[in-house]
Short mmCIF file of N, CA and C in Angstrom, two decimals:
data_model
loop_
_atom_site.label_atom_id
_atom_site.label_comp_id
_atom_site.label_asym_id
_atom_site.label_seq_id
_atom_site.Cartn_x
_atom_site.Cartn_y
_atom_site.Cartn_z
N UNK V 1 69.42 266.76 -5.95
CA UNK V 1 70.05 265.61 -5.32
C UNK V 1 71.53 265.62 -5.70
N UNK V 2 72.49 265.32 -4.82
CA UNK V 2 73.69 265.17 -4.97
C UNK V 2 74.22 264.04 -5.47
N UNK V 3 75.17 264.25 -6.35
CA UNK V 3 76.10 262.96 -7.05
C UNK V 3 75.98 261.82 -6.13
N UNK V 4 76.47 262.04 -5.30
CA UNK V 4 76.85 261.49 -4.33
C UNK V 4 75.62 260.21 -4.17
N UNK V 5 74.48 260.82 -3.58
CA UNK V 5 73.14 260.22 -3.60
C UNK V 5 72.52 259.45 -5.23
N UNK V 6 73.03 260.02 -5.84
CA UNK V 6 72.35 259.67 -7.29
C UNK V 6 73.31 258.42 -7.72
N UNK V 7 74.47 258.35 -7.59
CA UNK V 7 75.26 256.99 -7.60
C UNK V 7 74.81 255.91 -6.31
N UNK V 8 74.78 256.42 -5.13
CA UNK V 8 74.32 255.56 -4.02
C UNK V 8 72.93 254.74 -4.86
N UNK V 9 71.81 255.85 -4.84
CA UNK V 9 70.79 254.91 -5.53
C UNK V 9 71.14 254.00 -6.84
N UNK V 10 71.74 254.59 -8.07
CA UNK V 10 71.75 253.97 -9.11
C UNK V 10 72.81 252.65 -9.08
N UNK V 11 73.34 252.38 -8.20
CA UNK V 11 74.22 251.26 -7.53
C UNK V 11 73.01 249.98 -6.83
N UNK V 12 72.71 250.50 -5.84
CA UNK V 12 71.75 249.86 -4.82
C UNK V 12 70.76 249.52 -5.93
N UNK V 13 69.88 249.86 -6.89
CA UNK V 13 69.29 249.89 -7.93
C UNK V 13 69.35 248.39 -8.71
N UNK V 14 70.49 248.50 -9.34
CA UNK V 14 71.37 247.59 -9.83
C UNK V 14 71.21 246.48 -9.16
N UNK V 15 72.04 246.66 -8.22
CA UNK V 15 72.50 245.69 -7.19
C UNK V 15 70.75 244.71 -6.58
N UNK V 16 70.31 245.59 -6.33
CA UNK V 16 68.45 244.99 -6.04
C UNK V 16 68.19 244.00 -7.15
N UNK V 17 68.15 245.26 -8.33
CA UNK V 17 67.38 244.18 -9.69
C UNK V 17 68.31 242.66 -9.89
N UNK V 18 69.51 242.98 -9.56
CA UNK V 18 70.79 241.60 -9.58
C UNK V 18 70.01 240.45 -8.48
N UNK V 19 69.83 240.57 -7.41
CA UNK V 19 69.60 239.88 -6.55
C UNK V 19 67.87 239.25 -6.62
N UNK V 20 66.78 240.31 -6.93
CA UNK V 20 65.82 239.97 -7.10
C UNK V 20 65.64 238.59 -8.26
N UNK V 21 66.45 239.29 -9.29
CA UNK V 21 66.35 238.49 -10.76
C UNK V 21 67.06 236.71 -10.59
N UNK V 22 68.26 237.07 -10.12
CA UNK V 22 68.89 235.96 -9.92
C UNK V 22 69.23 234.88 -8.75
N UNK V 23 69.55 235.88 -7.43
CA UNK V 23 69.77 235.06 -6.49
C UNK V 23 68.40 234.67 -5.87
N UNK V 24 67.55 234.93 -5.82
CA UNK V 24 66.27 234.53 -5.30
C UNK V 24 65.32 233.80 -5.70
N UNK V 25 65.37 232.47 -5.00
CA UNK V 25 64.70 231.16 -5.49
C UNK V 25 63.30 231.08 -5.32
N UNK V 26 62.45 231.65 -5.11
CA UNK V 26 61.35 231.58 -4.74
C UNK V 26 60.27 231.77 -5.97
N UNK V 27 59.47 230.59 -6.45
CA UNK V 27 58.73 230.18 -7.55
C UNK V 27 57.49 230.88 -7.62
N UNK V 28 56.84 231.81 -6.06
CA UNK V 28 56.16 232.32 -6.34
C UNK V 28 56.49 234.14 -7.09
N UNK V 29 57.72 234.07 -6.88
CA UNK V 29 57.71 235.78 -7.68
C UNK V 29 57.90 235.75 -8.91
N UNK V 30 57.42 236.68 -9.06
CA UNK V 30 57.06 237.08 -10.77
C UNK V 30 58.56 237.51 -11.48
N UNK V 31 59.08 236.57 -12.98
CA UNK V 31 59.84 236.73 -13.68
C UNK V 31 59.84 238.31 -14.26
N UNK V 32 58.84 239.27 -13.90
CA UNK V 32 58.57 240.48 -15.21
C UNK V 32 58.55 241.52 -13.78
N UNK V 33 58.77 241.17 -12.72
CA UNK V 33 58.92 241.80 -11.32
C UNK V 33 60.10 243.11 -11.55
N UNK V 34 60.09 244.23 -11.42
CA UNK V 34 61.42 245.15 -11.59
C UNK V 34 61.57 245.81 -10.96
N UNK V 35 62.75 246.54 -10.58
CA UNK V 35 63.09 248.00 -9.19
C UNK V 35 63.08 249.24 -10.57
N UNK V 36 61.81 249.55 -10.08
CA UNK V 36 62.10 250.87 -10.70
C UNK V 36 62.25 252.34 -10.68
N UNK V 37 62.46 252.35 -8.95
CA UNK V 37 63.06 253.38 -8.60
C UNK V 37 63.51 253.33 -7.47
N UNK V 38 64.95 254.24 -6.68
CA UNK V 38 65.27 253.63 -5.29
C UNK V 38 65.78 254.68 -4.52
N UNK V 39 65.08 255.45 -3.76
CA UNK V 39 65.88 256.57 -2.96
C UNK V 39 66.37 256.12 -1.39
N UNK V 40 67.27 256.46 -1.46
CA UNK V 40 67.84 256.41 -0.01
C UNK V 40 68.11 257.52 0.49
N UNK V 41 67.69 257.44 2.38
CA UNK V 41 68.05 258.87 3.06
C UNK V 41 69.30 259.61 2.89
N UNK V 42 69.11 260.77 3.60
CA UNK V 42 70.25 261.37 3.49
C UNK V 42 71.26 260.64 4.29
N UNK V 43 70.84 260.19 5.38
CA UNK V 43 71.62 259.50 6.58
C UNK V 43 71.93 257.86 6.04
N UNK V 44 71.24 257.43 4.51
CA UNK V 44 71.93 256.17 4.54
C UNK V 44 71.21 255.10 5.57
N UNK V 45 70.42 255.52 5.87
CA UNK V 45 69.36 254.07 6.84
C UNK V 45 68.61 254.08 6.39
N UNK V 46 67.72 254.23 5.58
CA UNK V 46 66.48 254.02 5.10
C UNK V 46 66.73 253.54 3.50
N UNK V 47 65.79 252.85 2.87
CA UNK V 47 65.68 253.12 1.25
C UNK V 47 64.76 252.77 0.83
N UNK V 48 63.86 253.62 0.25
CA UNK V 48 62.46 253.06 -0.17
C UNK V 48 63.09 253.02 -1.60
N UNK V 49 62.33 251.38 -1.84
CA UNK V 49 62.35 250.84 -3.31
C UNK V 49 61.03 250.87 -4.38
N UNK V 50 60.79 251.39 -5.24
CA UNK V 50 59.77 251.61 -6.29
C UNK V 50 59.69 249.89 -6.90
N UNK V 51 58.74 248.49 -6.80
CA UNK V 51 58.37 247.70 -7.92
C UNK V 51 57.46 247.85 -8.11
N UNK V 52 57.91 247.91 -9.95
CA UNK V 52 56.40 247.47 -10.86
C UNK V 52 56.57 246.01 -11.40
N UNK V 53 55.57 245.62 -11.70
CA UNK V 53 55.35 244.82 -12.40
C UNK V 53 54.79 245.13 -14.03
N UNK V 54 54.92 244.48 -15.22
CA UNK V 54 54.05 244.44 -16.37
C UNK V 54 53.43 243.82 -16.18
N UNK V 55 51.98 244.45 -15.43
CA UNK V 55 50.62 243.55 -15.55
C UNK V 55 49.87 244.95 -15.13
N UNK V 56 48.44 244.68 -15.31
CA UNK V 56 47.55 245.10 -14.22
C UNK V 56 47.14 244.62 -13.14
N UNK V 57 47.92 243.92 -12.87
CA UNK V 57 47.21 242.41 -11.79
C UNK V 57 47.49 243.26 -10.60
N UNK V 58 46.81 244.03 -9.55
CA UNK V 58 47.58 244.64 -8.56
C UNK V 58 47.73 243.68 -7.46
N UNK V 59 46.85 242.64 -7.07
CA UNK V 59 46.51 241.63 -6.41
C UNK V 59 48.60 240.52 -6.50
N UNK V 60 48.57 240.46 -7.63
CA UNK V 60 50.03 239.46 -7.74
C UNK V 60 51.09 240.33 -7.28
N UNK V 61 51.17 241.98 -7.59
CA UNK V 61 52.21 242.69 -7.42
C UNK V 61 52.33 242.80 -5.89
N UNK V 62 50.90 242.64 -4.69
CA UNK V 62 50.82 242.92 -3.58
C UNK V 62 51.50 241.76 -2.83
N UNK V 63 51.20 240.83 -3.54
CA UNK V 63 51.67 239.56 -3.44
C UNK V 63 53.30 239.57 -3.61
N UNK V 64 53.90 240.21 -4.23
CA UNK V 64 55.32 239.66 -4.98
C UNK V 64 56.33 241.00 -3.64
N UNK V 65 55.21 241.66 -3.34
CA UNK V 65 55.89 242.68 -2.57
C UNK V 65 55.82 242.18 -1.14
N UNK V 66 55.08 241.58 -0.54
CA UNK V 66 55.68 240.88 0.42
C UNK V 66 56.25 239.95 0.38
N UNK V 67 56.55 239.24 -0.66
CA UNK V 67 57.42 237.93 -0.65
C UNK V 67 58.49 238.54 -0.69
N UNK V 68 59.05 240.11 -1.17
CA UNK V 68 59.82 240.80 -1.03
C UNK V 68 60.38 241.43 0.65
N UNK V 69 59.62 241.96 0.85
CA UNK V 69 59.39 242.51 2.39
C UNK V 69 59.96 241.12 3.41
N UNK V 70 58.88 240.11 3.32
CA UNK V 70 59.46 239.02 4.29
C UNK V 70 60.76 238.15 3.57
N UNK V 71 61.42 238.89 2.52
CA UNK V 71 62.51 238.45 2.37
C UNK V 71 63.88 239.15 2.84
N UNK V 72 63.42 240.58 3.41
CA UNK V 72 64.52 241.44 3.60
C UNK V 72 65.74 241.04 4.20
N UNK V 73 65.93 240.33 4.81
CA UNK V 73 67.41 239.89 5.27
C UNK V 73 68.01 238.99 4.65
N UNK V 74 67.96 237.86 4.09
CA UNK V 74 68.48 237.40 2.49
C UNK V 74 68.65 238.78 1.91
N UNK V 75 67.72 239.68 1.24
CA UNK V 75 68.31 240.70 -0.04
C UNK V 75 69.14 241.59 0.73
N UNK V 76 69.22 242.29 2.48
CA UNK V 76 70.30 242.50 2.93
C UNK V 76 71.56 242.09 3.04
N UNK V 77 70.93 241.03 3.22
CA UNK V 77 72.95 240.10 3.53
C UNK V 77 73.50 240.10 1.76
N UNK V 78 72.69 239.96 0.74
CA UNK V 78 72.99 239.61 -0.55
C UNK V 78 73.79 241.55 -0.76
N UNK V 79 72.64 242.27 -0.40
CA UNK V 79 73.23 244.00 -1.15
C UNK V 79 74.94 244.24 -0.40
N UNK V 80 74.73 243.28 1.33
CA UNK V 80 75.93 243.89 1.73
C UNK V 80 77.07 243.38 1.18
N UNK V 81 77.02 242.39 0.47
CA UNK V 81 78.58 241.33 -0.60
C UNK V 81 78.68 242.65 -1.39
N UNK V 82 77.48 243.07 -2.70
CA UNK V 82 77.56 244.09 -3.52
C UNK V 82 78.07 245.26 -3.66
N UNK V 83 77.60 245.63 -2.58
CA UNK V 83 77.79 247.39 -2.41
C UNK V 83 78.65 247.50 -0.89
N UNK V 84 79.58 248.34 -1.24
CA UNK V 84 80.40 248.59 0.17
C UNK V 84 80.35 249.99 0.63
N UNK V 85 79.44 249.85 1.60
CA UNK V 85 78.64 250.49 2.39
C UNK V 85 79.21 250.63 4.18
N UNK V 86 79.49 251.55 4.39
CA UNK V 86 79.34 251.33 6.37
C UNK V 86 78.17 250.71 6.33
N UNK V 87 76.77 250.69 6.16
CA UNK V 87 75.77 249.93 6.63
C UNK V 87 74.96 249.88 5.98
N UNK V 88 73.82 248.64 6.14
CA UNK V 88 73.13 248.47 4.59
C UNK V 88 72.02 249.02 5.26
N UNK V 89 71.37 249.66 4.30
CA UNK V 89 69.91 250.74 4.94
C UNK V 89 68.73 249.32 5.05
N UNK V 90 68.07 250.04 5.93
CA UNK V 90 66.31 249.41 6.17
C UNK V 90 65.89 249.53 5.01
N UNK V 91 65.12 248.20 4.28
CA UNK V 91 64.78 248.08 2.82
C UNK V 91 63.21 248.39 3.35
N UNK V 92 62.91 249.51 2.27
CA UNK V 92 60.85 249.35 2.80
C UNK V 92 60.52 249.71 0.86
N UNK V 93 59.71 248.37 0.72
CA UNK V 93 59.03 248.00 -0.84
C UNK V 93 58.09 248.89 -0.83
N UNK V 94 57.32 248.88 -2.13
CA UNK V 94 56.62 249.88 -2.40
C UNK V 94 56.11 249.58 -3.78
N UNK V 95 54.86 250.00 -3.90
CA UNK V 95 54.53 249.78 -5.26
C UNK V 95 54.50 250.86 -5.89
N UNK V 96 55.29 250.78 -7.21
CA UNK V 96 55.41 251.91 -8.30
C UNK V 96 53.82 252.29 -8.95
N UNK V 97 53.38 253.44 -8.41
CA UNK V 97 51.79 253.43 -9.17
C UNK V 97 51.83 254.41 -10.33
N UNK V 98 53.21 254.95 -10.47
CA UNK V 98 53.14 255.77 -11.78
C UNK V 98 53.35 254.37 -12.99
N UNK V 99 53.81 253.73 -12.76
CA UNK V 99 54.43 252.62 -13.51
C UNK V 99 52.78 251.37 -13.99
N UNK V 100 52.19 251.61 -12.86
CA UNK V 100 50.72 250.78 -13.15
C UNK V 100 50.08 251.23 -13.73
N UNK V 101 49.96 252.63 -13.77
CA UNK V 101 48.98 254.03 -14.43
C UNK V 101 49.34 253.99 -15.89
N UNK V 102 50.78 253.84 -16.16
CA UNK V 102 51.15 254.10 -17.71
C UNK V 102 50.92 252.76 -18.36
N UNK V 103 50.69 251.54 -17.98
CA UNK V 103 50.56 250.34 -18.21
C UNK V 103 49.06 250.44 -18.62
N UNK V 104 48.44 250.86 -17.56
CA UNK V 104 47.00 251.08 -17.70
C UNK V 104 46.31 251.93 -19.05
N UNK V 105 47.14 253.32 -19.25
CA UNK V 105 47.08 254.11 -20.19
C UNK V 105 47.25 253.18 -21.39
N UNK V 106 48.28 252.61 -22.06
CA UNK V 106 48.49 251.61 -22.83
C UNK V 106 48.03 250.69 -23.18
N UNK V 107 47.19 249.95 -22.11
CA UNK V 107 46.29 248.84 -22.65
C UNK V 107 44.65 249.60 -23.39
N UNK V 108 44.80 250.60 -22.39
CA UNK V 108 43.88 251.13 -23.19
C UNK V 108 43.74 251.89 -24.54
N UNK V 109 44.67 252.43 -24.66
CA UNK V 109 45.45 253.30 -26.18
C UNK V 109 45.07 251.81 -27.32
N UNK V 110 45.84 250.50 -26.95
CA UNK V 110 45.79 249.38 -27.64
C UNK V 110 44.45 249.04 -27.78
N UNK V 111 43.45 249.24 -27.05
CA UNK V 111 42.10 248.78 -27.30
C UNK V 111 40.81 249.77 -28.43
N UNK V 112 41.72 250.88 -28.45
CA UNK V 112 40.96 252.19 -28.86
C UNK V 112 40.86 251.71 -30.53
N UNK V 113 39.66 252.26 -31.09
CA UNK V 113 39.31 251.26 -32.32
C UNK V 113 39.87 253.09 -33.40
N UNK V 114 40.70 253.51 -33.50
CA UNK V 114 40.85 254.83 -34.40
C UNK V 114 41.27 254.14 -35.74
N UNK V 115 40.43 254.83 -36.60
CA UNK V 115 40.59 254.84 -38.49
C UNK V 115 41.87 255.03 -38.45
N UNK V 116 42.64 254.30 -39.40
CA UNK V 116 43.51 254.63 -40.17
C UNK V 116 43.53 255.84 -40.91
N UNK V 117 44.78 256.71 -41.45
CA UNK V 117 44.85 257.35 -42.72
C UNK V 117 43.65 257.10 -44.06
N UNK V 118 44.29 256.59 -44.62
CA UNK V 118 43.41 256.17 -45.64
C UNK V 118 41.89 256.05 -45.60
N UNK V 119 41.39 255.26 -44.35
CA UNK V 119 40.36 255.55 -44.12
C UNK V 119 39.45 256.87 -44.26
N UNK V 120 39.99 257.57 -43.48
CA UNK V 120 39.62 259.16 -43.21
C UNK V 120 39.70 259.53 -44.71
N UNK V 121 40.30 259.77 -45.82
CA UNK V 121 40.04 260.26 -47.26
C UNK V 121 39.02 260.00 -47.78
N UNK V 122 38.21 258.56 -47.20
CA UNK V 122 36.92 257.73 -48.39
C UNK V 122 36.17 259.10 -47.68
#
C-alpha cells in the first residue's frame, strides 16, 4: 500500500473515532464502540470501516453498527469539515471479527484454572 493511501486511511481513522466518540448524540451507542481499521479505494469512493466493540455481545455490536450505517450522512457531513478531500467516500461499517475472536481468546485464557509455579514443585 502506498503512503499516500496509508495516511488517507490513518487520517479518516482518526477523524471517524473523533466524530463517533464525540460529536454523536445518540444514547443508544456504545461508549467502548471503536474504528479499528479503515481502508479506502484506490479511487477514493469507497471506505470500508472495521468496529469492534469490548464485549462478546455480537447482538449490541449489530446493533451499534446500524445506528452507525443509518447515521452516514451526519458522520459524512462531520468527516467532510475534517479531512480535505475532493470527495468524501461511501462509508460501508463492518464488524471487526478478528477483534471479537481475540476478545473471545482472552476471556477464555482468564477462565482457564492453570497451577501456579510453586504449585507444580509440591
Amino acid at each position: 500500500m502506498s503512503l499516500r493511501f496509508e495516511r488517507a486511511n490513518s487520517e479518516i481513522q482518526r477523524c471517524l473515532s473523533l466524530i463517533i466518540q464525540t460529536k454523536m448524540n445518540n444514547p443508544h451507542l456504545n461508549p467502548l464502540l471503536y474504528v479499528s481499521e479503515v481502508n479506502i479505494t484506490k479511487d477514493f469512493k469507497h471506505c470500508k470501516i472495521k468496529i469492534a466493540l469490548d464485549s462478546e455481545n455480537s447482538e449490541e455490536l449489530e446493533k451499534n453498527i446500524k445506528i452507525l450505517q443509518d447515521a452516514e450522512g451526519f458522520i459524512k457531513r462531520e468527516l467532510a469539515i475534517l479531512v480535505k478531500m475532493p470527495s468524501v467516500p461511501k462509508l460501508h461499517f463492518e464488524i471487526d471479527k478478528g477483534t471479537n475472536a481475540t476478545v473471545r481468546i482472552n476471556e477464555i485464557l482468564k477462565n482457564l484454572n492453570i497451577p501456579k509455579d510453586e504449585d507444580i514443585d509440591e
